[in-house]
XYZ file of N, CA, C and O in Angstrom:
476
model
N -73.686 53.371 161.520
C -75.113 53.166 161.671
C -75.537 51.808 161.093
O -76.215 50.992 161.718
N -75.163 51.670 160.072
C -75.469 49.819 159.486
C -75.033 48.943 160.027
O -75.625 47.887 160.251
N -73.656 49.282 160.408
C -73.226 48.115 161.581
C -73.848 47.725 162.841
O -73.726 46.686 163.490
N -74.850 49.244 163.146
C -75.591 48.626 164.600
C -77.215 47.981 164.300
O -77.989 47.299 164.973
N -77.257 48.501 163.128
C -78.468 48.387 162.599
C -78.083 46.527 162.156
O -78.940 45.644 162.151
N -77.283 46.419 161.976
C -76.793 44.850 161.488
C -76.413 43.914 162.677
O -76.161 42.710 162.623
N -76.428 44.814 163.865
C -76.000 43.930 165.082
C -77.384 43.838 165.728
O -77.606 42.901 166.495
N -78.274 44.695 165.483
C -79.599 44.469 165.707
C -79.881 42.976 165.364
O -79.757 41.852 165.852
N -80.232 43.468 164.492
C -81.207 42.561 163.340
C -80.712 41.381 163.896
O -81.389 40.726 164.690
N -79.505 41.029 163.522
C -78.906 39.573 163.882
C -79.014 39.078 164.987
O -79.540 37.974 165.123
N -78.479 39.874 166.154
C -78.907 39.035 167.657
C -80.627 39.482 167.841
O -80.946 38.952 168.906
N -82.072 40.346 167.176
C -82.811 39.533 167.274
C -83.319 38.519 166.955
O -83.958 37.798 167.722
N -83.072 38.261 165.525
C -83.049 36.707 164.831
C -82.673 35.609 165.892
O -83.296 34.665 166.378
N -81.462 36.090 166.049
C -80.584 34.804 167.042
C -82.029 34.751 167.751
O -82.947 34.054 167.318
N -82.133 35.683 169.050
C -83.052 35.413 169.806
C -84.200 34.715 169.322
O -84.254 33.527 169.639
N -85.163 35.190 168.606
C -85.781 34.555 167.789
C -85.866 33.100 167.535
O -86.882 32.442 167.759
N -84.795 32.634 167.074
C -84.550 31.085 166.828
C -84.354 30.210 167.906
O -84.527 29.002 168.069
N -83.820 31.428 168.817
C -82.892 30.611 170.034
C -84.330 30.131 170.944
O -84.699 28.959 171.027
N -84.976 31.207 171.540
C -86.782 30.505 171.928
C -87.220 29.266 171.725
O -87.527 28.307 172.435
N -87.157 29.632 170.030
C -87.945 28.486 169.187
C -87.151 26.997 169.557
O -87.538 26.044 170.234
N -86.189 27.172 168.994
C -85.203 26.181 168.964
C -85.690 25.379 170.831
O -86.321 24.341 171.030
N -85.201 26.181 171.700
C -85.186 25.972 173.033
C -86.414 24.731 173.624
O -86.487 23.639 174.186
N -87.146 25.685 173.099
C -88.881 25.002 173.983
C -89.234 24.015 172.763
O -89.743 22.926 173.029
N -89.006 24.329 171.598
C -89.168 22.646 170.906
C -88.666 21.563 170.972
O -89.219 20.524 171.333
N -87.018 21.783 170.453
C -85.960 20.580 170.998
C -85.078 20.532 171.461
O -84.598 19.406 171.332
N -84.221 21.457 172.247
C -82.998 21.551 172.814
C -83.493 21.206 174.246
O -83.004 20.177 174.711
N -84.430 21.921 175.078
C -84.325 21.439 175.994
C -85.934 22.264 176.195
O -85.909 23.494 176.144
N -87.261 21.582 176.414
C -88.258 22.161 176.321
C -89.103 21.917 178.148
O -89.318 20.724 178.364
N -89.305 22.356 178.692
C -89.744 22.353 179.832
C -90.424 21.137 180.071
O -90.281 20.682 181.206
N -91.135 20.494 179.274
C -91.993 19.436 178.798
C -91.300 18.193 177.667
O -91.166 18.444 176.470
N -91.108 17.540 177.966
C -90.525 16.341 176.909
C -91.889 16.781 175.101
O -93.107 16.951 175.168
N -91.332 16.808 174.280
C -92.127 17.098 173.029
C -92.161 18.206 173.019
O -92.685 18.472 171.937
N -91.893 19.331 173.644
C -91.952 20.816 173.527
C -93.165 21.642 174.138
O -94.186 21.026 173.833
N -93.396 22.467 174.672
C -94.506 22.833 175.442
C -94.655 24.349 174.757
O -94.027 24.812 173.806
N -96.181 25.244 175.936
C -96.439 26.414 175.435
C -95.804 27.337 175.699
O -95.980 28.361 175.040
N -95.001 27.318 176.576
C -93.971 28.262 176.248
C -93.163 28.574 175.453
O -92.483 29.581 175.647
N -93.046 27.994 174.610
C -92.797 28.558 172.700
C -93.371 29.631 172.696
O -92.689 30.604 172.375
N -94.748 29.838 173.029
C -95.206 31.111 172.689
C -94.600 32.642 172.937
O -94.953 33.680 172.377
N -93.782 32.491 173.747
C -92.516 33.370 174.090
C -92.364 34.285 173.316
O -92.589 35.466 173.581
N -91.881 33.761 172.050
C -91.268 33.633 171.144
C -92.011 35.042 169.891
O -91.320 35.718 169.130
N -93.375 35.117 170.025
C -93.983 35.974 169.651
C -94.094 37.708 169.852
O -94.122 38.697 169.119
N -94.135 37.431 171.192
C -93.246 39.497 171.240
C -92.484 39.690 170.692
O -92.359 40.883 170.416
N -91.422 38.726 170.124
C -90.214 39.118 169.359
C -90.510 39.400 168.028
O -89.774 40.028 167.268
N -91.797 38.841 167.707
C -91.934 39.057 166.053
C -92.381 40.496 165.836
O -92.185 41.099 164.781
N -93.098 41.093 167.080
C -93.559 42.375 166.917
C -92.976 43.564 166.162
O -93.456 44.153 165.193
N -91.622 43.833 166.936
C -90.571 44.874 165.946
C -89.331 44.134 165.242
O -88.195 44.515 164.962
N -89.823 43.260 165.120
C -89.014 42.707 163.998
C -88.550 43.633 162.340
O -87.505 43.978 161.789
N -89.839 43.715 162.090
C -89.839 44.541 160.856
C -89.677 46.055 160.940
O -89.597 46.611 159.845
N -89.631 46.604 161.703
C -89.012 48.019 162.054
C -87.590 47.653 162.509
O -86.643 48.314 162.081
N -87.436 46.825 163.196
C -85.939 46.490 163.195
C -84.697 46.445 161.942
O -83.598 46.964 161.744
N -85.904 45.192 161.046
C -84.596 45.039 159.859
C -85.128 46.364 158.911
O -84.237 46.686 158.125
N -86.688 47.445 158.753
C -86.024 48.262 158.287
C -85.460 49.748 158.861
O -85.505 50.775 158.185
N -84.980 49.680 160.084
C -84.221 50.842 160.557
C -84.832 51.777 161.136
O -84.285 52.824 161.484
N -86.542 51.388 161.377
C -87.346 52.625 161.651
C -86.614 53.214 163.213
O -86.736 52.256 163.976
N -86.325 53.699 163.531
C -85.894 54.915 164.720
C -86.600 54.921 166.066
O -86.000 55.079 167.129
N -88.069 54.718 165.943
C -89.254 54.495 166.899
C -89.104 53.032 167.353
O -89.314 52.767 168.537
N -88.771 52.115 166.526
C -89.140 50.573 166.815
C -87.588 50.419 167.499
O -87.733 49.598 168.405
N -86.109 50.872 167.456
C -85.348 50.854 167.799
C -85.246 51.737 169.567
O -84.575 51.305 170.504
N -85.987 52.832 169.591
C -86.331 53.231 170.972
C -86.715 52.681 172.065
O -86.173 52.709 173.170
N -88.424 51.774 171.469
C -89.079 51.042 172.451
C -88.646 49.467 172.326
O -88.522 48.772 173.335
N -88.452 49.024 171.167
C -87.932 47.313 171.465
C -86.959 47.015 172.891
O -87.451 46.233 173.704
N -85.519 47.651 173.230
C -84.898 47.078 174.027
C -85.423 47.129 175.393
O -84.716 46.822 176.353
N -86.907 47.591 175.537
C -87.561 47.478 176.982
C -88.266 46.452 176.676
O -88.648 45.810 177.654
N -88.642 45.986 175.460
C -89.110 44.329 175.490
C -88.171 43.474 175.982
O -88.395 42.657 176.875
N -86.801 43.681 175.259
C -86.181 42.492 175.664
C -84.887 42.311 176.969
O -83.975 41.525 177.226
N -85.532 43.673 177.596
C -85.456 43.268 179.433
C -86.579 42.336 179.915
O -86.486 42.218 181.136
N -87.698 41.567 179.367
C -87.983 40.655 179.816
C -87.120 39.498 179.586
O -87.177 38.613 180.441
N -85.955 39.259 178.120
C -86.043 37.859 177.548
C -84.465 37.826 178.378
O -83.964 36.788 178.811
N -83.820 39.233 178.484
C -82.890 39.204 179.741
C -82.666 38.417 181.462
O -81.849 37.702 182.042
N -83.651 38.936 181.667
C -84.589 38.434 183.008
C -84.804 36.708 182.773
O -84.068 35.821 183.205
N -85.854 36.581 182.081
C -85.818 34.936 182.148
C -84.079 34.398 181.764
O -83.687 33.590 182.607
N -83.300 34.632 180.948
C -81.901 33.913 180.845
C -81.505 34.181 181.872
O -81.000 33.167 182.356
N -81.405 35.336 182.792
C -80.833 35.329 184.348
C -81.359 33.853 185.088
O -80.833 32.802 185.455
N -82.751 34.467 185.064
C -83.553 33.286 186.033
C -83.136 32.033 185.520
O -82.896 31.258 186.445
N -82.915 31.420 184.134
C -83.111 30.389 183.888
C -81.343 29.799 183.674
O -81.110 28.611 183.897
N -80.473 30.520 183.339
C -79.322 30.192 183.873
C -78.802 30.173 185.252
O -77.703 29.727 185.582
N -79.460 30.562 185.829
C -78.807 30.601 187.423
C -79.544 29.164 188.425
O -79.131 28.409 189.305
N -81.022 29.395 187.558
C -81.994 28.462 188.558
C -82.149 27.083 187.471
O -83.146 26.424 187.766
N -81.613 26.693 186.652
C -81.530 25.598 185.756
C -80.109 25.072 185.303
O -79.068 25.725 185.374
N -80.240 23.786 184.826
C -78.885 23.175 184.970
C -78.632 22.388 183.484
O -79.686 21.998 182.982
N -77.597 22.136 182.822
C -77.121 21.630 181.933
C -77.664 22.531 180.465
O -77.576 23.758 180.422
N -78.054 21.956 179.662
C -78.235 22.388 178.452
C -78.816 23.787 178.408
O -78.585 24.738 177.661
N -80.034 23.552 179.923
C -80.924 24.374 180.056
C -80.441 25.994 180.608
O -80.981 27.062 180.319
N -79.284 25.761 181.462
C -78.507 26.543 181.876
C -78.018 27.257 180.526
O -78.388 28.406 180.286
N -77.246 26.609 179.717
C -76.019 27.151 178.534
C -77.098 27.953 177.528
O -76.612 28.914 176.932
N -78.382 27.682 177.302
C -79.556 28.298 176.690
C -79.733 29.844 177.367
O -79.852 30.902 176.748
N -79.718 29.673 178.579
C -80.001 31.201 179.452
C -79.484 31.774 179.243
O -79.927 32.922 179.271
N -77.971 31.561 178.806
C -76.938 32.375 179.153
C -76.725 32.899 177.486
O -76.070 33.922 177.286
N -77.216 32.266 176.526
C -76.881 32.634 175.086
C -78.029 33.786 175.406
O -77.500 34.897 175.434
N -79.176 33.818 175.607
C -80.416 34.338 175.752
C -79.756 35.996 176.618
O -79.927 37.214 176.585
N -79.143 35.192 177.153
C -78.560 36.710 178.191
C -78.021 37.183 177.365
O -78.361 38.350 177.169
N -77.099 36.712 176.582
C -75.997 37.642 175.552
C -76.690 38.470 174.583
O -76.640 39.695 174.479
N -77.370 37.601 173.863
C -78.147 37.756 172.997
C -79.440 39.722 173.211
O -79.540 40.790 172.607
N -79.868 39.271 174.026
C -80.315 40.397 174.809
C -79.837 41.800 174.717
O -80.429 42.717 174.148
N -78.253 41.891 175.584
C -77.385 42.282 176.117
C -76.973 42.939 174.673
O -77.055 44.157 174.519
N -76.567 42.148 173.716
C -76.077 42.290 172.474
C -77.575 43.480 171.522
O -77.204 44.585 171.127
N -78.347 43.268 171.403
C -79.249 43.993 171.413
C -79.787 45.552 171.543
O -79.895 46.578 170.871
N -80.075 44.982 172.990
C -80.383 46.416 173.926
C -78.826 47.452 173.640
O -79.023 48.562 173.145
N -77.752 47.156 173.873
C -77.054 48.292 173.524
C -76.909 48.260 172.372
O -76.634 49.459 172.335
N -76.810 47.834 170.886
C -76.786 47.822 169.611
C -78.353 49.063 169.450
O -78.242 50.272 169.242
N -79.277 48.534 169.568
C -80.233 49.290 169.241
C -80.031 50.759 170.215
O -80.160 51.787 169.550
N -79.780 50.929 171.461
C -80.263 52.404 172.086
C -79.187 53.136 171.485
O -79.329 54.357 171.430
N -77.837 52.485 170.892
C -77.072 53.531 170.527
C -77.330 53.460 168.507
O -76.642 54.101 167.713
N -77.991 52.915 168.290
C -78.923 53.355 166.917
C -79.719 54.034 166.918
O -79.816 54.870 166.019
N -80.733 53.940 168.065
C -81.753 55.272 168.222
C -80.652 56.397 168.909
O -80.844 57.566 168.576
N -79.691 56.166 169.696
C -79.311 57.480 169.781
C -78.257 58.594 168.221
O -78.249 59.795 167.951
N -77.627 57.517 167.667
C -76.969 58.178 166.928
C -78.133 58.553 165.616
O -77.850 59.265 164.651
N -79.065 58.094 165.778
C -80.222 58.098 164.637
C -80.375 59.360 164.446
O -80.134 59.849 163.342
N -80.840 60.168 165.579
C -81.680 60.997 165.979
C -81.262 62.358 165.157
O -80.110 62.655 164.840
N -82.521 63.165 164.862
C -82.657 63.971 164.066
C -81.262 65.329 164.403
O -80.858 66.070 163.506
N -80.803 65.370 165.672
C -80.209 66.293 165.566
C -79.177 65.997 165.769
O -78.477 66.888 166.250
N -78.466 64.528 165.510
C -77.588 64.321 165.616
C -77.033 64.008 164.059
O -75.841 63.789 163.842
N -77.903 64.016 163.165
C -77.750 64.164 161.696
C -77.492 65.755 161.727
O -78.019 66.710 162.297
N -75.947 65.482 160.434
C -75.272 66.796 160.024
C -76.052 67.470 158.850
O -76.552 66.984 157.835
N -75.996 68.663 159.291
C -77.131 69.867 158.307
C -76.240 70.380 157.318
O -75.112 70.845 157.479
N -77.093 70.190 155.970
C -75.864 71.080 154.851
C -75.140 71.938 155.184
O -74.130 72.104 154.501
N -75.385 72.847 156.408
C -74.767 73.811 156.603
C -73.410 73.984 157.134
O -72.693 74.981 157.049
N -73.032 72.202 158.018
C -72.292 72.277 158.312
C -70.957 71.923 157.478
O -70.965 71.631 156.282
N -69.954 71.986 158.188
C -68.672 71.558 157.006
C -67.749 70.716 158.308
O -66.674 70.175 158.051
């Protein structure tokens, strides 16, 4: 459970940075960085249910980040050079995620915790 809870956390950070990083200076749609940084803000939402383990924020987050999936498709397939190799971390990143977290909310779950009773 900490290990997925730790594979969370980390590839959303990654993601996180990777946005930021992206649309400011790696490769920003706009020379100087543009508003699409703002991206970057749904991600802060379950952030903090993320790093602390809440169960609920691990359920609904990985249907957020079938959007940030989607744009690295679009933007690795339909963009080229730097901008391309960005999509594709974004894809992983995602990918890395969404199954880290649904199998934290699944192994989370109340009845999948062992009852004193058992041995």
């Amino acid at each position: 459970m900490k290990a997925l809870q730790m594979i969370s956390s980390v590839s959303l950070i990654g993601l996180i940075f990777l946005c930021l990083a992206w649309e400011l200076w790696l490769a920003p749609v706009r020379p100087g960085g543009s508003w699409l940084v703002l991206k970057t803000l749904p991600l802060l939402v379950p952030l903090m249910g993320i790093l602390k383990g809440r169960r609920y924020t691990y359920q609904w987050a990985p249907m957020l980040l079938l959007f940030y999936f989607s744009e690295g498709v679009m933007r690795a397939w339909s963009d080229s050079g730097l901008s391309a190799q960005l999509g594709l971390a974004e894809v992983v990143l995602s990918v890395v995620f969404f199954f880290a977290a649904i199998y934290y909310a699944k192994f989370s779950a109340p009845s999948r915790q062992a009852s004193p009773h058992q041995v």
